[in-house]
Structures are given as C-alpha cells and as structure tokens.
mmCIF file of N, CA and C in Angstrom:
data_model
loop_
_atom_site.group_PDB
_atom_site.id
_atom_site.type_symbol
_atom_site.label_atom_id
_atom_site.label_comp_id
_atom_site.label_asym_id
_atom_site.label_seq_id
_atom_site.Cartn_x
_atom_site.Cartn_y
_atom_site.Cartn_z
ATOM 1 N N UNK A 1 26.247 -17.095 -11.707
ATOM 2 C CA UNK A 1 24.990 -16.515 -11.287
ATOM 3 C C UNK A 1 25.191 -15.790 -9.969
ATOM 4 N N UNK A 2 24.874 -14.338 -9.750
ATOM 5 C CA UNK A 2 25.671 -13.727 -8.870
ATOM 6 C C UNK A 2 24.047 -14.192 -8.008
ATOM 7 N N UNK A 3 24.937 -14.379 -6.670
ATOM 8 C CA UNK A 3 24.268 -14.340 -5.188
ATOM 9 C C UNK A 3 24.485 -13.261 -4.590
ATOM 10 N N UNK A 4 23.280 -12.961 -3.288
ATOM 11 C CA UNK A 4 23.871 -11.932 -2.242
ATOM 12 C C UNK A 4 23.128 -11.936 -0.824
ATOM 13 N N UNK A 5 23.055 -11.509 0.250
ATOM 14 C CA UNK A 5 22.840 -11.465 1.216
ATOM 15 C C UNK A 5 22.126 -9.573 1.883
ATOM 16 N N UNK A 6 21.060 -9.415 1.357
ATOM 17 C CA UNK A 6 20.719 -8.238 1.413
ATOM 18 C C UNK A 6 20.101 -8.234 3.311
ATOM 19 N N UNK A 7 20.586 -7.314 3.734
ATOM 20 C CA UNK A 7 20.084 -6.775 5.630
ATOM 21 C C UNK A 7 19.381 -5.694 5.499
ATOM 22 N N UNK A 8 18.586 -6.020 6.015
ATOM 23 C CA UNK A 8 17.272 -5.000 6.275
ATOM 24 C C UNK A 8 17.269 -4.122 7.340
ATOM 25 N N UNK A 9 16.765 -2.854 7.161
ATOM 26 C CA UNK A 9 16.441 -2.158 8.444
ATOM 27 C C UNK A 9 14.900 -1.424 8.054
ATOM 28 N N UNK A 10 13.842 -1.686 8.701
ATOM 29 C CA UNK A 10 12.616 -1.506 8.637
ATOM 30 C C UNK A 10 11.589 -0.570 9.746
ATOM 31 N N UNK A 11 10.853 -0.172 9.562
ATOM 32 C CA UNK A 11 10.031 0.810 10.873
ATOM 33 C C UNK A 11 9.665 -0.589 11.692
ATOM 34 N N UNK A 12 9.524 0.295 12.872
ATOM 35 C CA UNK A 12 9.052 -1.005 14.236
ATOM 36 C C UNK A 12 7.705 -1.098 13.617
ATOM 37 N N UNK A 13 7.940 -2.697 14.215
ATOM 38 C CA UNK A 13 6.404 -3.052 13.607
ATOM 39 C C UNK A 13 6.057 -3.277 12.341
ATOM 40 N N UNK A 14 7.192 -3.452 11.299
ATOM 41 C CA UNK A 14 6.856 -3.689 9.693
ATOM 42 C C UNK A 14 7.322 -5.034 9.363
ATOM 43 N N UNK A 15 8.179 -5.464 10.267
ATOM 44 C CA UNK A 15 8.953 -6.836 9.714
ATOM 45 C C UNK A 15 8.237 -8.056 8.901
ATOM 46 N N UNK A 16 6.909 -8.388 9.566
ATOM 47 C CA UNK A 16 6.034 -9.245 9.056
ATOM 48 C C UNK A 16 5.609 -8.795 7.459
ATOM 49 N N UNK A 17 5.317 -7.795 7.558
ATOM 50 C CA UNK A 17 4.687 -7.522 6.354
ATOM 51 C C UNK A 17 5.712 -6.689 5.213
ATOM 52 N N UNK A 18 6.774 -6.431 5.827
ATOM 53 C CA UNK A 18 7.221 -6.188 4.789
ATOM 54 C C UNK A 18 8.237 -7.395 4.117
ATOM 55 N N UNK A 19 8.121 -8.626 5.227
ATOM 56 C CA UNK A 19 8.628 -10.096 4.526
ATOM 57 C C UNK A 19 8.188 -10.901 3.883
ATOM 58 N N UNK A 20 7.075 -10.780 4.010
ATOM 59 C CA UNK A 20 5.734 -10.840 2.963
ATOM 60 C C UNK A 20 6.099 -10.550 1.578
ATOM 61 N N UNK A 21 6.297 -9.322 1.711
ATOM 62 C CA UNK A 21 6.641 -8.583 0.497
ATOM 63 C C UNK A 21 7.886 -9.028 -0.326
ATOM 64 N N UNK A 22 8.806 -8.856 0.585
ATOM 65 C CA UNK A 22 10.113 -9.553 -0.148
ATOM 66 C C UNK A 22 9.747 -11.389 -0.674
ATOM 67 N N UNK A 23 9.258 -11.779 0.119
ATOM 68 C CA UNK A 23 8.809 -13.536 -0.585
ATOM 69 C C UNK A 23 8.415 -13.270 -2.303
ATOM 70 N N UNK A 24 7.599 -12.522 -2.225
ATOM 71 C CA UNK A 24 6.745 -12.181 -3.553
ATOM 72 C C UNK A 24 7.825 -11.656 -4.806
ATOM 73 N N UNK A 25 8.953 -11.363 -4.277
ATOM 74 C CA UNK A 25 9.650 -10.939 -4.939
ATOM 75 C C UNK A 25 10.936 -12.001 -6.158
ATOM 76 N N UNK A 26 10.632 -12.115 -7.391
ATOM 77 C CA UNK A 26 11.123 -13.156 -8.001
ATOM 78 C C UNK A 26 12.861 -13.574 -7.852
ATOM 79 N N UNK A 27 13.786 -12.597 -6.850
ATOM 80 C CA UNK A 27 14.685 -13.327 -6.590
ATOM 81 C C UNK A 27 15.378 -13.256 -5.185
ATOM 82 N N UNK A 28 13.908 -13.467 -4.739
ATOM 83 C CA UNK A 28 14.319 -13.447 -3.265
ATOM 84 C C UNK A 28 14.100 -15.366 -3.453
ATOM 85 N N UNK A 29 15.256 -16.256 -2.536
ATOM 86 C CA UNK A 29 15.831 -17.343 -2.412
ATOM 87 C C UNK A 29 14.755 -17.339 -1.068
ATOM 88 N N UNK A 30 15.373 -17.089 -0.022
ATOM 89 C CA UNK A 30 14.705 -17.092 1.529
ATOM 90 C C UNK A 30 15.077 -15.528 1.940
ATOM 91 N N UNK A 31 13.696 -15.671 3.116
ATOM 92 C CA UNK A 31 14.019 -14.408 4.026
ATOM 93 C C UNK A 31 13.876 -14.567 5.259
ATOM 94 N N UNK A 32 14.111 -13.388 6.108
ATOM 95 C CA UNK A 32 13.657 -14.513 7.317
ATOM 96 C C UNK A 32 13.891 -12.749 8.444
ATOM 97 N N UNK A 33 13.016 -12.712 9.326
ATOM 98 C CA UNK A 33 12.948 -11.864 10.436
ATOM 99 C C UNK A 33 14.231 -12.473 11.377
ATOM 100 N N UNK A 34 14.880 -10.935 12.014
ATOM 101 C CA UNK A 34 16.341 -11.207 12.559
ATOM 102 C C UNK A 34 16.507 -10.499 13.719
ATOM 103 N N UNK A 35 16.835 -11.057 14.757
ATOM 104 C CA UNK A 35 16.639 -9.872 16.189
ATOM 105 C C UNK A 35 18.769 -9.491 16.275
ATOM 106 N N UNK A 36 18.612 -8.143 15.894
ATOM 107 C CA UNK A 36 19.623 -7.463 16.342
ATOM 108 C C UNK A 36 19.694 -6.288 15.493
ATOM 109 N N UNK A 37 21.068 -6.068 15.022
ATOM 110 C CA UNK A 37 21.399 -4.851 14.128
ATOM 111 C C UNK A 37 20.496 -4.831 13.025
ATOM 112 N N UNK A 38 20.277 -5.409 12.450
ATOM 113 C CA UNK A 38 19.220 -5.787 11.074
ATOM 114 C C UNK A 38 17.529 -6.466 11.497
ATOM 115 N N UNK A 39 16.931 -6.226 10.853
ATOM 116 C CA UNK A 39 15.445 -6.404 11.193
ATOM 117 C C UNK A 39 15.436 -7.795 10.292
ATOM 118 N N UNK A 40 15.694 -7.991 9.343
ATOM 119 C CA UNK A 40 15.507 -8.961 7.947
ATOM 120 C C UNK A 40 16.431 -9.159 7.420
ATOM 121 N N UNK A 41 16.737 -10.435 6.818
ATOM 122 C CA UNK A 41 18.299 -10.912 6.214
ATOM 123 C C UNK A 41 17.720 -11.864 4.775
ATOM 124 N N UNK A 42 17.697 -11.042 3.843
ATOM 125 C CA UNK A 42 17.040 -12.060 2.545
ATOM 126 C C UNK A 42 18.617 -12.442 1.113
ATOM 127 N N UNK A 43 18.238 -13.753 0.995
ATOM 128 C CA UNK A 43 18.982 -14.143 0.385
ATOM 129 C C UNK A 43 18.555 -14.137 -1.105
ATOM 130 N N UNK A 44 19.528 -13.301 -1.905
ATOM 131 C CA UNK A 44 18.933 -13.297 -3.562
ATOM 132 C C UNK A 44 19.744 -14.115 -4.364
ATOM 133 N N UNK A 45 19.260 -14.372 -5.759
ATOM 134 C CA UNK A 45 19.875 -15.261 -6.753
ATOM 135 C C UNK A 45 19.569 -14.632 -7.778
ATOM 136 N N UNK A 46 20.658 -14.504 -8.650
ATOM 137 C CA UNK A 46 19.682 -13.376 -9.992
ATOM 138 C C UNK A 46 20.746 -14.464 -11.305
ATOM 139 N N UNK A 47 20.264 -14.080 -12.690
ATOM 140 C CA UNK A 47 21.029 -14.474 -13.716
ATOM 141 C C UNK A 47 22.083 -13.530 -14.058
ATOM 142 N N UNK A 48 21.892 -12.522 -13.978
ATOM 143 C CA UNK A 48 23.070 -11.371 -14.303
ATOM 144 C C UNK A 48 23.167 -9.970 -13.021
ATOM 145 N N UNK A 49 24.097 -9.912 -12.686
ATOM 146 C CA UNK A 49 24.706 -8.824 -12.420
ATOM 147 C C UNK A 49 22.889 -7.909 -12.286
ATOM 148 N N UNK A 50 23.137 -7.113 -13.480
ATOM 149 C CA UNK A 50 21.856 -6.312 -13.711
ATOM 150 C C UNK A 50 20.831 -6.572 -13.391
ATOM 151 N N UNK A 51 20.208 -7.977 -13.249
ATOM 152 C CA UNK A 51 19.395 -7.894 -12.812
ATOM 153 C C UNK A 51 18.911 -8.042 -11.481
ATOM 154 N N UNK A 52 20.266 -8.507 -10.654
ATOM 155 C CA UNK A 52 20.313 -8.280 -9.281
ATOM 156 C C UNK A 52 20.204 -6.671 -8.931
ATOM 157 N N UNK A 53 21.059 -5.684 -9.277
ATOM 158 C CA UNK A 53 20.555 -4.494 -9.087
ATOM 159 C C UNK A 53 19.634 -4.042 -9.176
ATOM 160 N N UNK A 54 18.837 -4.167 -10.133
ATOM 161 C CA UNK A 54 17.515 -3.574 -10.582
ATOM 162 C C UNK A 54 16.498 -4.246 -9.914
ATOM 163 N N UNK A 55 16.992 -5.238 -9.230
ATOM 164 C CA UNK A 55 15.371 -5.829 -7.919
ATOM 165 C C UNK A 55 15.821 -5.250 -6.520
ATOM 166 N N UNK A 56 17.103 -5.262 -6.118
ATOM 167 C CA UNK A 56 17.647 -4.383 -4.931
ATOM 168 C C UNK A 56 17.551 -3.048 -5.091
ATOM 169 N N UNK A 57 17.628 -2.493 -6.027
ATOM 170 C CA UNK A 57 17.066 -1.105 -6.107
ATOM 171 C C UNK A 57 15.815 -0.849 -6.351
ATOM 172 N N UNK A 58 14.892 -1.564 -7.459
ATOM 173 C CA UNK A 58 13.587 -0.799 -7.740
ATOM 174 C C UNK A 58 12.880 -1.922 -6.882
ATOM 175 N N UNK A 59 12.739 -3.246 -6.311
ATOM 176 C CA UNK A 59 12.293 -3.274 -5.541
ATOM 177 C C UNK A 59 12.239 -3.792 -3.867
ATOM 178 N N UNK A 60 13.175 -4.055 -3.489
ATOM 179 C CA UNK A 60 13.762 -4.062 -2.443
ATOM 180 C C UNK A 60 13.546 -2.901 -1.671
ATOM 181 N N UNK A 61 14.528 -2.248 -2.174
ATOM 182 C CA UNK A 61 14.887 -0.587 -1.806
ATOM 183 C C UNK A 61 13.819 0.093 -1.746
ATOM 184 N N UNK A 62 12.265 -0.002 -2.602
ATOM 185 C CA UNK A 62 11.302 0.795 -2.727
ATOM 186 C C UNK A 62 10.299 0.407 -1.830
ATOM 187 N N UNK A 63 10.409 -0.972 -1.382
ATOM 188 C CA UNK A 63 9.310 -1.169 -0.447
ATOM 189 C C UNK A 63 8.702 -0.022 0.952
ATOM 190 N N UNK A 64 7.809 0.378 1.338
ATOM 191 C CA UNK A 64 7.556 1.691 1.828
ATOM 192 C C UNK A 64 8.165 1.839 3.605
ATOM 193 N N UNK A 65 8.234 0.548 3.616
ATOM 194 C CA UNK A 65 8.832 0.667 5.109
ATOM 195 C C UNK A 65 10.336 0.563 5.290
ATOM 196 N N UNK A 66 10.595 -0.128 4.562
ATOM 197 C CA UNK A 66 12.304 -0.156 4.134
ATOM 198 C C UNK A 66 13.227 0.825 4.213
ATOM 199 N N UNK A 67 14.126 1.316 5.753
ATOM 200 C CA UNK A 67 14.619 2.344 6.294
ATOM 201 C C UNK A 67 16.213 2.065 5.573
ATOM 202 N N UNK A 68 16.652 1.065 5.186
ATOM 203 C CA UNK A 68 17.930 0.968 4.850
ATOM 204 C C UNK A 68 18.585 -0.324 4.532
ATOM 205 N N UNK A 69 19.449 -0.443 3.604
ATOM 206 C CA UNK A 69 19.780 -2.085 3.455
ATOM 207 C C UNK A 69 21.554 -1.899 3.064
ATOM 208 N N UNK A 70 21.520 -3.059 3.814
ATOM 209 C CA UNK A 70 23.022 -3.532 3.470
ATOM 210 C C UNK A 70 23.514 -4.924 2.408
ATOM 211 N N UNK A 71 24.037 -4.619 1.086
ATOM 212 C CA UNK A 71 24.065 -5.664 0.455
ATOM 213 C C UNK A 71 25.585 -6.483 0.445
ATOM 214 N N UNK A 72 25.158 -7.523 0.798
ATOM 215 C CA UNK A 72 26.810 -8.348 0.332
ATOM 216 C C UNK A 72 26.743 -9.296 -0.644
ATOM 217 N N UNK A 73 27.627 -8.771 -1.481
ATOM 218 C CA UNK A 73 27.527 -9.966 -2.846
ATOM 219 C C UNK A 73 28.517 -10.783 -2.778
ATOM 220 N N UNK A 74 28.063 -12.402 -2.650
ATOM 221 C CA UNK A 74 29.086 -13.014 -2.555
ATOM 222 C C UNK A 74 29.354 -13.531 -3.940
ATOM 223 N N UNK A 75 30.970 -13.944 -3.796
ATOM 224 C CA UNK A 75 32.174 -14.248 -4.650
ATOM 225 C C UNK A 75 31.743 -15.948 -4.715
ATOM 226 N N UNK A 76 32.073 -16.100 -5.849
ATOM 227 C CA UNK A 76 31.531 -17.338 -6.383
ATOM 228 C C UNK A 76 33.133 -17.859 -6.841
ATOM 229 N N UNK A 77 33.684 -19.196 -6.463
ATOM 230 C CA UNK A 77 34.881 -19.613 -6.740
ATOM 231 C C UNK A 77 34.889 -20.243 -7.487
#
C-alpha cells in the first residue's frame, strides 16, 4: 500500500483553511501546519499506486490556494 509525504506551499494566510481541506480528503492519514520551507506536510495512504496520483493531482494539487507541492513516496521494505 503505497505511502507518501506530500509538502505544501500555500498563499499567506491560507494554511488553516486550506488544512481543513486536505483533512476532508479520503487519503489524507494526518496533516499538520509547518513553519519553514513548506507551509503544510500531509501524510497519504492510498491502495494502489493510481489512486495515490489521482488525489495528489485532482485533489491536492487543485485546491485554490495551493502554490506548489513536493511529493515523497516512500519505499516500503
């Protein structure tokens, strides 16, 4: 079951509400507001591959304040 570690970069002033948003989201694990390079650091869990993409892209990625994200998929041993 692929995991990942998606970093947020958001407009000033959106963090609250756009973490909000990510909670609501069916494979967001935790999220959590982050003071430095990244605004938000949310942890996902998906059943396949595909369907981790298709929530980091159509909705992650689409949320309206959402300036940029960095994804790391971790390796499962």
């Amino acid at each position: 079951m692929p995991r990942a570690y998606v970093l947020l970069n958001v407009e000033s002033g959106a963090e609250e509400p756009v973490l909000k948003q990510l909670r609501e989201i069916n494979i967001v694990e935790e999220a959590y507001v982050s003071y430095g390079v990244y605004d938000l650091i949310v942890k996902v869990h998906s059943n396949t591959m595909d369907e981790m993409k298709e929530a980091i892209s159509h909705k992650i990625r689409n949320i309206k304040q959402v300036r940029s994200t960095l994804t790391l998929i971790m390796v499962e041993e």
